[in-house]
PDB file of C-alpha atoms in Angstrom:
ATOM      1  CA  MET A   1     -51.146 -27.869  48.035  1.00 88.00           C
ATOM      2  CA  TYR A   2     -52.446 -27.610  44.415  1.00 93.00           C
ATOM      3  CA  LYS A   3     -49.018 -27.184  42.879  1.00 91.00           C
ATOM      4  CA  LYS A   4     -47.460 -29.957  44.780  1.00 87.00           C
ATOM      5  CA  PHE A   5     -50.205 -32.604  44.909  1.00 94.00           C
ATOM      6  CA  ILE A   6     -53.547 -31.885  43.438  1.00 96.00           C
ATOM      7  CA  LYS A   7     -52.169 -30.816  40.020  1.00 97.00           C
ATOM      8  CA  ARG A   8     -50.146 -33.958  39.635  1.00 97.00           C
ATOM      9  CA  LEU A   9     -53.132 -36.074  40.689  1.00 97.00           C
ATOM     10  CA  ILE A  10     -55.259 -34.250  38.027  1.00 97.00           C
ATOM     11  CA  ASP A  11     -52.536 -34.859  35.458  1.00 97.00           C
ATOM     12  CA  ILE A  12     -52.349 -38.626  36.199  1.00 97.00           C
ATOM     13  CA  ILE A  13     -56.088 -39.093  36.014  1.00 97.00           C
ATOM     14  CA  ILE A  14     -56.633 -37.071  32.685  1.00 96.00           C
ATOM     15  CA  SER A  15     -53.591 -38.541  30.979  1.00 97.00           C
ATOM     16  CA  LEU A  16     -54.504 -42.118  31.883  1.00 97.00           C
ATOM     17  CA  LEU A  17     -58.123 -41.480  30.650  1.00 97.00           C
ATOM     18  CA  GLY A  18     -56.650 -39.966  27.522  1.00 96.00           C
ATOM     19  CA  ILE A  19     -54.378 -43.033  26.918  1.00 96.00           C
ATOM     20  CA  VAL A  20     -57.391 -45.312  27.207  1.00 97.00           C
ATOM     21  CA  ILE A  21     -59.978 -43.195  25.324  1.00 97.00           C
ATOM     22  CA  LEU A  22     -57.512 -42.035  22.525  1.00 96.00           C
ATOM     23  CA  ALA A  23     -55.727 -45.327  22.031  1.00 96.00           C
ATOM     24  CA  ILE A  24     -57.774 -46.422  18.825  1.00 97.00           C
ATOM     25  CA  PRO A  25     -57.899 -42.810  17.354  1.00 96.00           C
ATOM     26  CA  MET A  26     -54.115 -42.527  17.828  1.00 97.00           C
ATOM     27  CA  GLY A  27     -53.407 -46.071  16.212  1.00 96.00           C
ATOM     28  CA  ILE A  28     -55.521 -44.910  13.248  1.00 97.00           C
ATOM     29  CA  ILE A  29     -53.472 -41.563  12.930  1.00 96.00           C
ATOM     30  CA  ALA A  30     -50.224 -43.666  13.156  1.00 96.00           C
ATOM     31  CA  ILE A  31     -51.436 -45.874  10.300  1.00 96.00           C
ATOM     32  CA  ILE A  32     -52.479 -43.000   8.146  1.00 96.00           C
ATOM     33  CA  ILE A  33     -48.967 -41.423   8.667  1.00 95.00           C
ATOM     34  CA  LYS A  34     -47.276 -44.578   7.580  1.00 94.00           C
ATOM     35  CA  ILE A  35     -49.442 -44.672   4.426  1.00 94.00           C
ATOM     36  CA  ASP A  36     -49.144 -40.893   3.850  1.00 92.00           C
ATOM     37  CA  SER A  37     -45.200 -40.622   3.773  1.00 89.00           C
ATOM     38  CA  PRO A  38     -42.228 -42.785   4.257  1.00 89.00           C
ATOM     39  CA  GLY A  39     -40.720 -43.179   7.666  1.00 90.00           C
ATOM     40  CA  PRO A  40     -41.905 -43.831  11.327  1.00 93.00           C
ATOM     41  CA  ALA A  41     -45.280 -42.516  12.666  1.00 95.00           C
ATOM     42  CA  MET A  42     -43.702 -41.359  15.910  1.00 94.00           C
ATOM     43  CA  PHE A  43     -41.215 -38.619  16.348  1.00 91.00           C
ATOM     44  CA  LYS A  44     -38.848 -38.501  19.350  1.00 93.00           C
ATOM     45  CA  GLN A  45     -36.983 -35.306  20.288  1.00 92.00           C
ATOM     46  CA  LYS A  46     -34.926 -34.024  23.231  1.00 94.00           C
ATOM     47  CA  ARG A  47     -36.602 -31.078  25.073  1.00 96.00           C
ATOM     48  CA  VAL A  48     -35.923 -29.040  28.111  1.00 97.00           C
ATOM     49  CA  GLY A  49     -37.932 -29.985  31.314  1.00 97.00           C
ATOM     50  CA  LEU A  50     -38.177 -29.161  34.905  1.00 97.00           C
ATOM     51  CA  HIS A  51     -35.026 -27.317  36.154  1.00 97.00           C
ATOM     52  CA  LYS A  52     -33.742 -27.428  32.602  1.00 97.00           C
ATOM     53  CA  LYS A  53     -33.262 -31.203  32.662  1.00 97.00           C
ATOM     54  CA  GLU A  54     -33.646 -32.703  29.371  1.00 97.00           C
ATOM     55  CA  PHE A  55     -36.166 -35.450  28.475  1.00 97.00           C
ATOM     56  CA  THR A  56     -37.572 -37.248  25.455  1.00 96.00           C
ATOM     57  CA  ILE A  57     -40.846 -35.888  23.951  1.00 95.00           C
ATOM     58  CA  LEU A  58     -43.151 -37.811  21.819  1.00 95.00           C
ATOM     59  CA  LYS A  59     -44.927 -36.577  18.809  1.00 95.00           C
ATOM     60  CA  PHE A  60     -46.649 -37.790  15.724  1.00 95.00           C
ATOM     61  CA  ARG A  61     -44.266 -37.281  12.812  1.00 92.00           C
ATOM     62  CA  SER A  62     -45.631 -34.238  10.828  1.00 88.00           C
ATOM     63  CA  MET A  63     -42.734 -33.361   8.677  1.00 85.00           C
ATOM     64  CA  PRO A  64     -40.785 -35.061   5.840  1.00 82.00           C
ATOM     65  CA  LEU A  65     -37.913 -37.335   7.007  1.00 81.00           C
ATOM     66  CA  ASP A  66     -35.235 -35.067   5.569  1.00 75.00           C
ATOM     67  CA  VAL A  67     -36.099 -32.128   7.882  1.00 73.00           C
ATOM     68  CA  PRO A  68     -33.184 -31.789  10.468  1.00 64.00           C
ATOM     69  CA  HIS A  69     -34.330 -33.659  13.647  1.00 63.00           C
ATOM     70  CA  ASN A  70     -33.680 -30.623  15.917  1.00 67.00           C
ATOM     71  CA  LEU A  71     -35.207 -27.960  13.650  1.00 64.00           C
ATOM     72  CA  PRO A  72     -37.296 -25.568  15.716  1.00 63.00           C
ATOM     73  CA  THR A  73     -40.698 -24.935  14.319  1.00 60.00           C
ATOM     74  CA  HIS A  74     -40.044 -21.255  13.773  1.00 56.00           C
ATOM     75  CA  GLU A  75     -37.090 -22.158  11.475  1.00 61.00           C
ATOM     76  CA  PHE A  76     -39.408 -24.487   9.259  1.00 60.00           C
ATOM     77  CA  ASN A  77     -40.612 -22.255   6.357  1.00 55.00           C
ATOM     78  CA  SER A  78     -41.377 -24.750   3.692  1.00 61.00           C
ATOM     79  CA  GLU A  79     -45.027 -25.530   4.108  1.00 69.00           C
ATOM     80  CA  ASP A  80     -45.318 -26.545   0.502  1.00 70.00           C
ATOM     81  CA  ARG A  81     -43.231 -29.601   1.353  1.00 78.00           C
ATOM     82  CA  LEU A  82     -45.850 -30.926   3.802  1.00 86.00           C
ATOM     83  CA  SER A  83     -48.527 -33.346   2.715  1.00 89.00           C
ATOM     84  CA  LYS A  84     -52.240 -32.650   3.253  1.00 91.00           C
ATOM     85  CA  PHE A  85     -52.272 -34.917   6.160  1.00 93.00           C
ATOM     86  CA  GLN A  86     -49.244 -33.453   7.683  1.00 91.00           C
ATOM     87  CA  LYS A  87     -50.796 -29.858   7.389  1.00 89.00           C
ATOM     88  CA  ILE A  88     -53.857 -31.203   9.182  1.00 91.00           C
ATOM     89  CA  LEU A  89     -51.813 -32.830  12.002  1.00 92.00           C
ATOM     90  CA  ARG A  90     -49.952 -29.507  12.651  1.00 86.00           C
ATOM     91  CA  LYS A  91     -52.893 -27.062  12.316  1.00 86.00           C
ATOM     92  CA  SER A  92     -55.125 -29.244  14.476  1.00 87.00           C
ATOM     93  CA  SER A  93     -52.260 -29.901  16.962  1.00 87.00           C
ATOM     94  CA  LEU A  94     -53.162 -33.609  16.872  1.00 93.00           C
ATOM     95  CA  ASP A  95     -49.326 -34.352  16.417  1.00 93.00           C
ATOM     96  CA  GLU A  96     -49.051 -33.366  20.131  1.00 94.00           C
ATOM     97  CA  LEU A  97     -51.349 -36.322  21.322  1.00 95.00           C
ATOM     98  CA  PRO A  98     -48.557 -38.758  22.273  1.00 96.00           C
ATOM     99  CA  GLN A  99     -47.404 -36.331  24.797  1.00 96.00           C
ATOM    100  CA  ILE A 100     -50.089 -37.523  27.153  1.00 97.00           C
ATOM    101  CA  TYR A 101     -47.632 -40.506  27.842  1.00 96.00           C
ATOM    102  CA  CYS A 102     -44.983 -37.840  28.967  1.00 97.00           C
ATOM    103  CA  ILE A 103     -47.647 -36.310  31.189  1.00 98.00           C
ATOM    104  CA  PHE A 104     -48.400 -39.800  32.758  1.00 97.00           C
ATOM    105  CA  MET A 105     -44.761 -40.443  33.352  1.00 96.00           C
ATOM    106  CA  SER A 106     -44.428 -37.001  35.140  1.00 96.00           C
ATOM    107  CA  LYS A 107     -42.139 -35.440  32.534  1.00 96.00           C
ATOM    108  CA  MET A 108     -44.671 -32.801  31.681  1.00 97.00           C
ATOM    109  CA  ALA A 109     -47.825 -31.441  32.941  1.00 97.00           C
ATOM    110  CA  ILE A 110     -51.044 -30.693  31.049  1.00 97.00           C
ATOM    111  CA  ILE A 111     -50.646 -27.012  31.694  1.00 97.00           C
ATOM    112  CA  GLY A 112     -47.349 -25.222  31.669  1.00 97.00           C
ATOM    113  CA  PRO A 113     -44.773 -23.577  29.366  1.00 96.00           C
ATOM    114  CA  ARG A 114     -44.116 -25.512  26.118  1.00 95.00           C
ATOM    115  CA  PRO A 115     -40.917 -27.464  26.363  1.00 95.00           C
ATOM    116  CA  ALA A 116     -38.110 -25.521  24.480  1.00 94.00           C
ATOM    117  CA  LEU A 117     -35.439 -27.461  22.382  1.00 93.00           C
ATOM    118  CA  PRO A 118     -32.085 -27.500  24.006  1.00 94.00           C
ATOM    119  CA  THR A 119     -30.661 -25.258  21.184  1.00 92.00           C
ATOM    120  CA  GLN A 120     -33.297 -22.539  21.860  1.00 93.00           C
ATOM    121  CA  TYR A 121     -30.874 -20.788  24.100  1.00 94.00           C
ATOM    122  CA  ASP A 122     -32.639 -17.398  23.721  1.00 95.00           C
ATOM    123  CA  LEU A 123     -35.960 -18.762  24.842  1.00 95.00           C
ATOM    124  CA  ILE A 124     -34.324 -20.706  27.819  1.00 97.00           C
ATOM    125  CA  GLU A 125     -32.489 -17.578  28.785  1.00 97.00           C
ATOM    126  CA  GLU A 126     -35.612 -15.418  28.710  1.00 97.00           C
ATOM    127  CA  ARG A 127     -37.591 -17.917  30.723  1.00 97.00           C
ATOM    128  CA  ASP A 128     -34.781 -17.913  33.372  1.00 97.00           C
ATOM    129  CA  LYS A 129     -35.716 -14.263  34.042  1.00 96.00           C
ATOM    130  CA  TYR A 130     -39.248 -15.296  35.184  1.00 96.00           C
ATOM    131  CA  GLY A 131     -38.574 -18.699  36.766  1.00 96.00           C
ATOM    132  CA  ALA A 132     -40.366 -20.443  33.858  1.00 97.00           C
ATOM    133  CA  ASN A 133     -37.755 -23.087  33.622  1.00 97.00           C
ATOM    134  CA  ASP A 134     -38.427 -24.314  37.201  1.00 96.00           C
ATOM    135  CA  ILE A 135     -41.911 -25.653  36.604  1.00 96.00           C
ATOM    136  CA  LYS A 136     -42.796 -28.631  34.404  1.00 97.00           C
ATOM    137  CA  PRO A 137     -43.332 -27.941  30.841  1.00 97.00           C
ATOM    138  CA  GLY A 138     -46.878 -28.546  29.602  1.00 97.00           C
ATOM    139  CA  LEU A 139     -48.888 -29.929  26.732  1.00 95.00           C
ATOM    140  CA  THR A 140     -50.428 -26.305  26.457  1.00 94.00           C
ATOM    141  CA  GLY A 141     -50.124 -23.143  28.323  1.00 94.00           C
ATOM    142  CA  TRP A 142     -50.856 -19.378  28.849  1.00 95.00           C
ATOM    143  CA  ALA A 143     -48.591 -18.383  25.993  1.00 93.00           C
ATOM    144  CA  GLN A 144     -50.301 -20.823  23.669  1.00 90.00           C
ATOM    145  CA  ILE A 145     -53.701 -19.183  23.977  1.00 91.00           C
ATOM    146  CA  ASN A 146     -52.198 -15.730  23.534  1.00 90.00           C
ATOM    147  CA  GLY A 147     -50.505 -16.135  20.310  1.00 82.00           C
ATOM    148  CA  ARG A 148     -48.773 -19.487  20.052  1.00 69.00           C
ATOM    149  CA  ASP A 149     -46.374 -19.514  17.093  1.00 68.00           C
ATOM    150  CA  GLU A 150     -46.661 -15.865  16.146  1.00 75.00           C
ATOM    151  CA  LEU A 151     -45.265 -14.655  19.562  1.00 87.00           C
ATOM    152  CA  PRO A 152     -41.697 -13.254  19.601  1.00 91.00           C
ATOM    153  CA  ILE A 153     -39.385 -14.987  22.045  1.00 93.00           C
ATOM    154  CA  ASP A 154     -39.399 -12.259  24.685  1.00 94.00           C
ATOM    155  CA  VAL A 155     -43.179 -11.955  24.553  1.00 95.00           C
ATOM    156  CA  LYS A 156     -43.683 -15.701  24.862  1.00 95.00           C
ATOM    157  CA  ALA A 157     -41.353 -15.876  27.910  1.00 96.00           C
ATOM    158  CA  LYS A 158     -43.340 -12.977  29.632  1.00 96.00           C
ATOM    159  CA  PHE A 159     -46.526 -14.920  29.183  1.00 96.00           C
ATOM    160  CA  ASP A 160     -44.757 -18.066  30.597  1.00 97.00           C
ATOM    161  CA  GLY A 161     -43.590 -15.873  33.527  1.00 96.00           C
ATOM    162  CA  GLU A 162     -47.158 -14.627  34.012  1.00 97.00           C
ATOM    163  CA  TYR A 163     -48.291 -18.261  34.212  1.00 97.00           C
ATOM    164  CA  VAL A 164     -45.710 -18.989  36.856  1.00 97.00           C
ATOM    165  CA  GLU A 165     -47.138 -16.163  39.063  1.00 96.00           C
ATOM    166  CA  LYS A 166     -50.716 -17.117  38.515  1.00 96.00           C
ATOM    167  CA  GLU A 167     -50.525 -20.814  38.441  1.00 96.00           C
ATOM    168  CA  SER A 168     -53.490 -22.158  40.275  1.00 96.00           C
ATOM    169  CA  PHE A 169     -56.427 -24.561  39.631  1.00 97.00           C
ATOM    170  CA  LEU A 170     -58.789 -21.831  38.255  1.00 97.00           C
ATOM    171  CA  PHE A 171     -56.043 -20.406  36.065  1.00 97.00           C
ATOM    172  CA  ASP A 172     -55.248 -23.869  34.668  1.00 97.00           C
ATOM    173  CA  VAL A 173     -58.899 -24.446  33.932  1.00 96.00           C
ATOM    174  CA  LYS A 174     -58.778 -21.085  31.969  1.00 96.00           C
ATOM    175  CA  CYS A 175     -55.751 -22.215  30.102  1.00 95.00           C
ATOM    176  CA  PHE A 176     -57.377 -25.710  29.448  1.00 95.00           C
ATOM    177  CA  PHE A 177     -60.585 -24.325  27.866  1.00 94.00           C
ATOM    178  CA  GLY A 178     -58.764 -21.542  26.060  1.00 93.00           C
ATOM    179  CA  THR A 179     -56.681 -24.086  24.372  1.00 90.00           C
ATOM    180  CA  ILE A 180     -59.711 -25.936  23.103  1.00 88.00           C
ATOM    181  CA  THR A 181     -61.072 -22.701  21.643  1.00 86.00           C
ATOM    182  CA  SER A 182     -57.721 -21.659  20.019  1.00 82.00           C
ATOM    183  CA  VAL A 183     -57.170 -25.213  18.548  1.00 80.00           C
ATOM    184  CA  LEU A 184     -60.712 -25.197  17.036  1.00 77.00           C
ATOM    185  CA  LYS A 185     -60.084 -21.744  15.548  1.00 74.00           C
ATOM    186  CA  HIS A 186     -56.400 -22.547  14.628  1.00 64.00           C
ATOM    187  CA  ASP A 187     -55.370 -19.296  16.499  1.00 59.00           C
ATOM    188  CA  GLY A 188     -51.710 -18.567  16.304  1.00 48.00           C
ATOM    189  CA  VAL A 189     -50.662 -21.474  14.118  1.00 49.00           C
ATOM    190  CA  ILE A 190     -48.232 -20.149  11.554  1.00 45.00           C
ATOM    191  CA  GLU A 191     -45.715 -22.173   9.751  1.00 42.00           C
ATOM    192  CA  GLY A 192     -42.581 -20.158  10.184  1.00 41.00           C
ATOM    193  CA  GLY A 193     -43.310 -20.182  13.909  1.00 45.00           C
ATOM    194  CA  THR A 194     -42.063 -17.984  16.726  1.00 49.00           C
ATOM    195  CA  GLY A 195     -42.443 -14.290  15.756  1.00 51.00           C
ATOM    196  CA  ALA A 196     -43.692 -15.190  12.161  1.00 47.00           C
ATOM    197  CA  ILE A 197     -46.082 -12.267  12.112  1.00 45.00           C
ATOM    198  CA  ASP A 198     -43.040  -9.792  12.735  1.00 48.00           C
ATOM    199  CA  LYS A 199     -41.089 -11.594   9.982  1.00 46.00           C
ATOM    200  CA  GLN A 200     -44.105 -11.372   7.591  1.00 45.00           C
ATOM    201  CA  GLU A 201     -44.505  -7.619   8.225  1.00 42.00           C
ATOM    202  CA  SER A 202     -40.750  -7.201   7.778  1.00 40.00           C
ATOM    203  CA  LEU A 203     -40.858  -8.835   4.384  1.00 38.00           C
ATOM    204  CA  LYS A 204     -43.734  -6.569   3.365  1.00 39.00           C
ATOM    205  CA  VAL A 205     -41.786  -3.495   4.266  1.00 35.00           C
ATOM    206  CA  ASN A 206     -38.700  -4.688   2.450  1.00 38.00           C
ATOM    207  CA  LYS A 207     -40.501  -5.515  -0.854  1.00 38.00           C
TER     208      LYS A 207
END
């Protein structure tokens, strides 16, 4: 009952409220982006959705225009190229706000595995093991409050699988408020992305 009807109803109500309440703040962010660096304020990208069907995700642009369009976050390792405002957008996760439109349009849910890029074959394959590609991707999820960017692919997929098993109203509430705490503390936000801590440790060993 919850997974099929109540969760979707909650997603509609919260995303609609978000669209109304955040319309002006998002407009201000868009204006600052336009002033801060050349290019559009919004960023569109293909992502993998429910049952591995692709959809277009919306984000505020938080990278220079010359960065490849489909570059995964974990492959971007030039933080010095970001403006101060772009760094703020990424660390605060404010660049994700436009995805409330994707939630309202039923392409995403508030809570679920973060949508992968179509080229992230390793993550998609790992998620197949746990059925994590057969639920709607989310704005945030269990993996995001347990490490986010710093998690290796296999560990992230296991957390996504754990979410599939435990998906319920109370577990979604736990993920929702856990996300607020993580965002405020900037937990797991590392330029260099997935498995970045492992990469950093490896660099130290090799020095």
